[in-house]
Amino acid sequence: MSYAYLFKYIIIGDTGVGKSCLLLQFTDKRFQPVHDLTIGVEFGARMITIDGKQIKLQIWDTAGQESFRSITRSYYRGAAGALLVYDITRRDTFNHLTTWLEDARQHSNSNMVIMLIGNKSDLEARREVKKEEGEAFAREHGLIFMETSAKTAANVEEAFINTAKEIYQKIQDGVFDINNEANGIKIGPQHSPANQNMPAGGSGGNQGGGCC
Amino acid sequence: MSDSEDEAAFASADEGEEVNKPALPAASAASGKKEKANTKGAAQPGAGGATATTKTSSGDSATAGKGEQTKKGKGRQQQQKGKKKGKASSQPSPKEDSKTESDEKKASDVPQTAVKQSKSDEDVTPKTEATEKEQSVPQAKSDTSKSSQDKEKGKGDKSAGEDKTASKSDSTVSPSKSAEVVQSDNEPGTTTPKKERSAEKESVDNQKTVQAGEVRKGLGAEMSSPEGQDIPRELKDQATPKQDESAEKSSGGWGWGSWGTSILSAASSSVQTFTTQVGDGFTTIIDTMESSLGVPDPGELAQAKEVKEPEDEGKSASADGEKDTHPPQEKSSEGQKSSAMDKRVPDKDVKEKSEEKPEEQKEAESSSGNSWFSSWGVADLAKKVQDTGKTLATKGQTLMSEGFDAVENLAAGGIDVLETIGKKTYSTLSEHDPALRKTREFLSPKADKPNLSSVLREAKDQAEIQAEQEKENEEARKAHFGTLFDDYQGIAHLEALEMLSNQSEKKVHSLLNSLASEDLTAIKPVLIAIKEAFEVNEDDDDDADLAAKDQDFTSLVSQHLSELELGTAPDKLNKVHEMVKQWIVDFDANESHDSESVKNVHQRSIQSLAELTSKGVEQFHKAGELVLLERDTDKDCTERAHSLARLTGVLCHEVGNMATKFAGCLNKMAEQEESSDEITALVTNIYLEASNSSTYLQDAFQLLLPVLQQAALEHSINSRHQS
């Protein structure tokens, strides 16, 4: 499907906070209680609509393991939005936020929209980090804040879409240079040659797409 | 001409028509006068000459001419106003002609009173004349009267237009129709282009051209100074702008009178020749027309002129006038056709002349402007002119008025003829073309006129096409390798791998720079070995022995991956491979491939290729990440490089295998179906995408080179530190 914009997201945060589950919930609308450890980076994509425009979200789900840090850092570049995730049932994941934030700020463009997400909100009984703390941290660092549950899908959609809205607004305000792909925004291939390269279905076109 | 212009032309023509109306009396007065002359000439051959002989002396003529000019001046001004309103005046030539014509005619029936008298007659005479002519003309009309010719005639002859306008007032023909015909003539802005157009048409129609040429030749022979006639017709086009220019000048040239006196003296001689020429031309025309249409013998008319002209100025025109009588008679048999051409020809002649002597014309114009001025009562100016005592100036004035008389004569004689022609033309045209619809369409092409329904239809068609295209695109998307490759996250993995590779490359450079020279010599062979491992692969040597052979993909991939010792399992790759394999087995098992359309098989094949490629790229990406992650292991990077190279070979070979299998499926279907051409195209597409797929895999593999080099460097540095 054609889209007006493509936004690149990265999901960062300590291992086990539920990054891959959030992605799976957002892209496949399903929850997988047991998830393989992410190696390096995994990907997900979904189309959303903002202001009547089709926007494709290309989400890079990074490995949270400390050992992968050096590798995942290289993927920050060119992200328009970042979901910084912590686990409300594990205070240490909240405590590491500053390091993650520094990393993100250092390795990505300064206009990157960062959404702070306190995941596993369904596990209210085991909560270690109050919502207010999260809000305070977000306010302090100029982030958007939201508590989500990948399990119940609460706020998952909103977390991704609100981030996209923020990015979209920044585009409208001219903060983002959409022609600079380092900003993590690509203009859709609606009228790009990509479509013309597609072989006409019936006639069995003989033109192959793809780059070399 | 665009439609809007056309409409504008229509509008302005209407305007012009209205404006012309006040001028009609003057014109018809002239016509009446001429009629008188004509009838006189016809009824009493001798009397015409007699009238001519009674002509005033030169001294009288000056005053009489003046007086007449005053009157004519009004009429003319009105005319000009009408012209101006119509846009820009475009017919200086007719004007000029009218002057000269009237000049000549004046000699025969100068007295102003006579004009006035005839004015009262006018309402009667033309009608009777018209009826007369209707009787005499029919043969001409019944001739051919091609619609195109008629149109041309209508376009080409300004006087015809005037005539029709005049006739409109008393003719019973539907006014709007005749007005329409007139429009093109009356509307000055359009006159020129239309003339040109008619010229073009002429060139298209050989017959017509020949006739026109004949006529022109005849005229040329008759002309006292024939230089003008030899000018190629194409030049007319060039002449027209000039004409316009001069016309503009004349219209704005009312003020020229102030300095016109000086020009006048210089110009008068040339004006004289010019006037003579024009006059001659018109005499010829009148004669030709009248004779061909059965109008009273022009010879008498010419004789009348003859008598007075030599007397008057000793012009050579009289001789021409006599000569003129012959060719027209010859042509009279040609009937209406030739008469139409004849009528048009004078315009061209005049144009040619004007082209030839634009300056002269301008001067003449200015001088005429001057004379108008004086006759209008700008006393000092008139006095000045007279005070200079230059008889030439007076002569010029006389010439002007004479010319005008001639035109009036022409107009009067022509008006009735043309009216008849117009009527007949209309009836002939409308016989085959009710309401002149075709003609109108022809005259005002509506080709590019946007109309709402067509616009809407177009929009609808476009929307349909777009929807269809979108659907097609959606269909195509299902079989588009690049899109599918993206859907399977192949592009993302490739992009991520590229980022990783770039980062590694930077790191390698910085590490190499930081290394001591002996360390560098130690590590160099390793780096070179890794590089060689990556180069070998490009020869596809692995494929050579495996070619066309079904390889045990799963085991080979597993083997190579385990050699990497990265702890990655080729689950995804194997899954895709199994899926494809199963599908092909199912396809082969099913003898009648009814359930599968050719398109579906193609889609399936491209999809499989894209998926396998994506997973392959992902495998390389993961391998790269893990190589960097597990940099501390003792595993030799060169070995890993070779393993990866072999893996690439296996993957590429598998891609080729898959393409062959799918192509086989399609070819099997081609045997059953007729659409083999389509299938051939699809098979080609599969092989093309397979090569694309291999390229992606090779690229992914090549991106691992810096990663492995970085790992090797870091490993060597680490071990050195440890030891």
PDB file of C-alpha atoms in Angstrom, chain B residues 521-667:
ATOM      1  CA  THR B 521      52.079  -6.371   9.771  1.00  0.00           C
ATOM      2  CA  ALA B 522      50.866  -9.167  11.969  1.00  0.00           C
ATOM      3  CA  ILE B 523      47.190  -8.557  11.338  1.00  0.00           C
ATOM      4  CA  LYS B 524      47.492  -7.680   7.685  1.00  0.00           C
ATOM      5  CA  PRO B 525      47.519 -11.261   6.358  1.00  0.00           C
ATOM      6  CA  VAL B 526      44.375 -12.013   8.299  1.00  0.00           C
ATOM      7  CA  LEU B 527      42.575  -9.036   6.886  1.00  0.00           C
ATOM      8  CA  ILE B 528      43.748  -9.906   3.401  1.00  0.00           C
ATOM      9  CA  ALA B 529      42.619 -13.517   3.846  1.00  0.00           C
ATOM     10  CA  ILE B 530      39.186 -12.373   4.927  1.00  0.00           C
ATOM     11  CA  LYS B 531      39.003 -10.095   1.959  1.00  0.00           C
ATOM     12  CA  GLU B 532      39.989 -12.894  -0.371  1.00  0.00           C
ATOM     13  CA  ALA B 533      37.290 -15.097   1.079  1.00  0.00           C
ATOM     14  CA  PHE B 534      34.794 -12.450   0.116  1.00  0.00           C
ATOM     15  CA  GLU B 535      36.239 -12.075  -3.373  1.00  0.00           C
ATOM     16  CA  VAL B 536      36.223 -15.758  -4.183  1.00  0.00           C
ATOM     17  CA  ASN B 537      32.535 -15.937  -3.731  1.00  0.00           C
ATOM     18  CA  GLU B 538      31.875 -13.585  -6.562  1.00  0.00           C
ATOM     19  CA  ASP B 539      32.967 -16.181  -9.057  1.00  0.00           C
ATOM     20  CA  ASP B 540      30.134 -18.415  -7.950  1.00  0.00           C
ATOM     21  CA  ASP B 541      32.584 -21.304  -7.921  1.00  0.00           C
ATOM     22  CA  ASP B 542      30.383 -23.106  -5.466  1.00  0.00           C
ATOM     23  CA  ASP B 543      27.587 -23.026  -7.946  1.00  0.00           C
ATOM     24  CA  ALA B 544      29.629 -24.694 -10.622  1.00  0.00           C
ATOM     25  CA  ASP B 545      29.538 -28.165  -9.177  1.00  0.00           C
ATOM     26  CA  LEU B 546      26.101 -27.747  -7.750  1.00  0.00           C
ATOM     27  CA  ALA B 547      24.570 -26.352 -10.848  1.00  0.00           C
ATOM     28  CA  ALA B 548      21.312 -27.813 -12.001  1.00  0.00           C
ATOM     29  CA  LYS B 549      21.576 -30.226  -9.158  1.00  0.00           C
ATOM     30  CA  ASP B 550      19.054 -30.311  -6.453  1.00  0.00           C
ATOM     31  CA  GLN B 551      20.983 -29.548  -3.326  1.00  0.00           C
ATOM     32  CA  ASP B 552      20.105 -30.553   0.128  1.00  0.00           C
ATOM     33  CA  PHE B 553      19.418 -27.002   1.107  1.00  0.00           C
ATOM     34  CA  THR B 554      18.508 -27.564   4.713  1.00  0.00           C
ATOM     35  CA  SER B 555      21.515 -29.619   5.584  1.00  0.00           C
ATOM     36  CA  LEU B 556      23.894 -27.387   3.654  1.00  0.00           C
ATOM     37  CA  VAL B 557      22.621 -24.249   5.320  1.00  0.00           C
ATOM     38  CA  SER B 558      22.699 -25.858   8.721  1.00  0.00           C
ATOM     39  CA  GLN B 559      26.194 -27.061   8.077  1.00  0.00           C
ATOM     40  CA  HIS B 560      27.508 -23.687   7.055  1.00  0.00           C
ATOM     41  CA  LEU B 561      25.784 -21.900   9.880  1.00  0.00           C
ATOM     42  CA  SER B 562      27.115 -24.284  12.435  1.00  0.00           C
ATOM     43  CA  GLU B 563      30.567 -23.701  10.997  1.00  0.00           C
ATOM     44  CA  LEU B 564      30.081 -20.090  11.894  1.00  0.00           C
ATOM     45  CA  GLU B 565      29.680 -21.136  15.494  1.00  0.00           C
ATOM     46  CA  LEU B 566      27.476 -18.186  16.177  1.00  0.00           C
ATOM     47  CA  GLY B 567      24.703 -20.096  17.784  1.00  0.00           C
ATOM     48  CA  THR B 568      22.197 -19.146  15.136  1.00  0.00           C
ATOM     49  CA  ALA B 569      19.822 -21.658  13.712  1.00  0.00           C
ATOM     50  CA  PRO B 570      18.587 -21.367  10.157  1.00  0.00           C
ATOM     51  CA  ASP B 571      15.019 -21.881  11.320  1.00  0.00           C
ATOM     52  CA  LYS B 572      13.473 -19.166   9.251  1.00  0.00           C
ATOM     53  CA  LEU B 573      15.399 -20.037   6.144  1.00  0.00           C
ATOM     54  CA  ASN B 574      14.541 -23.679   6.451  1.00  0.00           C
ATOM     55  CA  LYS B 575      10.910 -22.866   7.089  1.00  0.00           C
ATOM     56  CA  VAL B 576      10.644 -20.836   3.928  1.00  0.00           C
ATOM     57  CA  HIS B 577      12.474 -23.448   1.973  1.00  0.00           C
ATOM     58  CA  GLU B 578      10.229 -26.209   3.230  1.00  0.00           C
ATOM     59  CA  MET B 579       7.157 -24.180   2.423  1.00  0.00           C
ATOM     60  CA  VAL B 580       8.269 -23.560  -1.131  1.00  0.00           C
ATOM     61  CA  LYS B 581       9.319 -27.129  -1.594  1.00  0.00           C
ATOM     62  CA  GLN B 582       5.983 -28.367  -0.361  1.00  0.00           C
ATOM     63  CA  TRP B 583       4.116 -26.012  -2.607  1.00  0.00           C
ATOM     64  CA  ILE B 584       6.004 -27.201  -5.659  1.00  0.00           C
ATOM     65  CA  VAL B 585       5.434 -30.832  -4.723  1.00  0.00           C
ATOM     66  CA  ASP B 586       1.741 -30.114  -4.353  1.00  0.00           C
ATOM     67  CA  PHE B 587       1.725 -28.363  -7.679  1.00  0.00           C
ATOM     68  CA  ASP B 588       3.398 -31.249  -9.410  1.00  0.00           C
ATOM     69  CA  ALA B 589       1.062 -33.722  -7.762  1.00  0.00           C
ATOM     70  CA  ASN B 590      -1.929 -31.866  -9.018  1.00  0.00           C
ATOM     71  CA  GLU B 591      -2.265 -32.776 -12.685  1.00  0.00           C
ATOM     72  CA  SER B 592      -4.965 -30.334 -13.589  1.00  0.00           C
ATOM     73  CA  HIS B 593      -3.808 -26.961 -12.468  1.00  0.00           C
ATOM     74  CA  ASP B 594      -7.239 -25.506 -12.542  1.00  0.00           C
ATOM     75  CA  SER B 595      -7.056 -24.223  -9.029  1.00  0.00           C
ATOM     76  CA  GLU B 596      -3.948 -22.252  -9.822  1.00  0.00           C
ATOM     77  CA  SER B 597      -4.002 -19.452 -12.265  1.00  0.00           C
ATOM     78  CA  VAL B 598      -0.892 -18.421 -14.080  1.00  0.00           C
ATOM     79  CA  LYS B 599      -0.941 -15.183 -12.201  1.00  0.00           C
ATOM     80  CA  ASN B 600      -1.098 -16.954  -8.898  1.00  0.00           C
ATOM     81  CA  VAL B 601       1.858 -19.155  -9.710  1.00  0.00           C
ATOM     82  CA  HIS B 602       3.840 -16.119 -10.706  1.00  0.00           C
ATOM     83  CA  GLN B 603       2.868 -14.300  -7.535  1.00  0.00           C
ATOM     84  CA  ARG B 604       3.768 -17.292  -5.520  1.00  0.00           C
ATOM     85  CA  SER B 605       7.158 -17.620  -7.119  1.00  0.00           C
ATOM     86  CA  ILE B 606       8.070 -13.984  -6.615  1.00  0.00           C
ATOM     87  CA  GLN B 607       6.790 -14.107  -3.092  1.00  0.00           C
ATOM     88  CA  SER B 608       8.868 -17.183  -2.347  1.00  0.00           C
ATOM     89  CA  LEU B 609      11.953 -15.594  -3.801  1.00  0.00           C
ATOM     90  CA  ALA B 610      11.404 -12.447  -1.811  1.00  0.00           C
ATOM     91  CA  GLU B 611      10.817 -14.332   1.378  1.00  0.00           C
ATOM     92  CA  LEU B 612      13.834 -16.545   0.974  1.00  0.00           C
ATOM     93  CA  THR B 613      15.986 -13.571   0.125  1.00  0.00           C
ATOM     94  CA  SER B 614      14.713 -11.621   3.114  1.00  0.00           C
ATOM     95  CA  LYS B 615      15.465 -14.467   5.405  1.00  0.00           C
ATOM     96  CA  GLY B 616      18.859 -14.876   3.847  1.00  0.00           C
ATOM     97  CA  VAL B 617      19.653 -11.219   4.344  1.00  0.00           C
ATOM     98  CA  GLU B 618      18.335 -11.449   7.860  1.00  0.00           C
ATOM     99  CA  GLN B 619      20.625 -14.389   8.443  1.00  0.00           C
ATOM    100  CA  PHE B 620      23.579 -12.361   7.275  1.00  0.00           C
ATOM    101  CA  HIS B 621      22.512  -9.471   9.400  1.00  0.00           C
ATOM    102  CA  LYS B 622      22.231 -11.619  12.463  1.00  0.00           C
ATOM    103  CA  ALA B 623      25.533 -13.253  11.681  1.00  0.00           C
ATOM    104  CA  GLY B 624      27.126  -9.850  11.497  1.00  0.00           C
ATOM    105  CA  GLU B 625      25.652  -8.787  14.812  1.00  0.00           C
ATOM    106  CA  LEU B 626      26.734 -11.986  16.451  1.00  0.00           C
ATOM    107  CA  VAL B 627      30.214 -11.810  15.015  1.00  0.00           C
ATOM    108  CA  LEU B 628      30.566  -8.431  16.645  1.00  0.00           C
ATOM    109  CA  LEU B 629      28.941  -9.636  19.813  1.00  0.00           C
ATOM    110  CA  GLU B 630      31.115 -12.667  20.214  1.00  0.00           C
ATOM    111  CA  ARG B 631      34.360 -11.038  19.295  1.00  0.00           C
ATOM    112  CA  ASP B 632      36.082 -12.708  22.159  1.00  0.00           C
ATOM    113  CA  THR B 633      35.733 -16.213  20.827  1.00  0.00           C
ATOM    114  CA  ASP B 634      38.764 -17.810  19.368  1.00  0.00           C
ATOM    115  CA  LYS B 635      36.983 -18.680  16.196  1.00  0.00           C
ATOM    116  CA  ASP B 636      39.015 -17.649  13.208  1.00  0.00           C
ATOM    117  CA  CYS B 637      37.355 -14.912  11.293  1.00  0.00           C
ATOM    118  CA  THR B 638      38.793 -16.140   8.004  1.00  0.00           C
ATOM    119  CA  GLU B 639      37.029 -19.433   8.519  1.00  0.00           C
ATOM    120  CA  ARG B 640      33.848 -17.599   9.274  1.00  0.00           C
ATOM    121  CA  ALA B 641      34.280 -15.606   6.145  1.00  0.00           C
ATOM    122  CA  HIS B 642      34.614 -18.781   4.113  1.00  0.00           C
ATOM    123  CA  SER B 643      31.592 -20.278   5.791  1.00  0.00           C
ATOM    124  CA  LEU B 644      29.597 -17.186   5.041  1.00  0.00           C
ATOM    125  CA  ALA B 645      30.812 -17.261   1.456  1.00  0.00           C
ATOM    126  CA  ARG B 646      29.644 -20.833   1.103  1.00  0.00           C
ATOM    127  CA  LEU B 647      26.353 -19.943   2.687  1.00  0.00           C
ATOM    128  CA  THR B 648      25.954 -17.198   0.144  1.00  0.00           C
ATOM    129  CA  GLY B 649      26.654 -19.690  -2.587  1.00  0.00           C
ATOM    130  CA  VAL B 650      24.064 -22.086  -1.249  1.00  0.00           C
ATOM    131  CA  LEU B 651      21.472 -19.365  -0.920  1.00  0.00           C
ATOM    132  CA  CYS B 652      22.099 -18.016  -4.389  1.00  0.00           C
ATOM    133  CA  HIS B 653      21.959 -21.471  -5.822  1.00  0.00           C
ATOM    134  CA  GLU B 654      18.746 -22.153  -4.009  1.00  0.00           C
ATOM    135  CA  VAL B 655      17.271 -18.978  -5.424  1.00  0.00           C
ATOM    136  CA  GLY B 656      18.200 -20.146  -8.887  1.00  0.00           C
ATOM    137  CA  ASN B 657      16.749 -23.577  -8.177  1.00  0.00           C
ATOM    138  CA  MET B 658      13.523 -22.096  -6.998  1.00  0.00           C
ATOM    139  CA  ALA B 659      13.247 -19.885 -10.025  1.00  0.00           C
ATOM    140  CA  THR B 660      13.797 -22.880 -12.283  1.00  0.00           C
ATOM    141  CA  LYS B 661      11.165 -24.886 -10.467  1.00  0.00           C
ATOM    142  CA  PHE B 662       8.599 -22.131 -10.642  1.00  0.00           C
ATOM    143  CA  ALA B 663       9.422 -21.547 -14.264  1.00  0.00           C
ATOM    144  CA  GLY B 664       8.877 -25.246 -14.808  1.00  0.00           C
ATOM    145  CA  CYS B 665       5.483 -24.965 -13.195  1.00  0.00           C
ATOM    146  CA  LEU B 666       4.560 -22.090 -15.426  1.00  0.00           C
ATOM    147  CA  ASN B 667       5.818 -23.846 -18.518  1.00  0.00           C
TER     148      ASN B 667
END
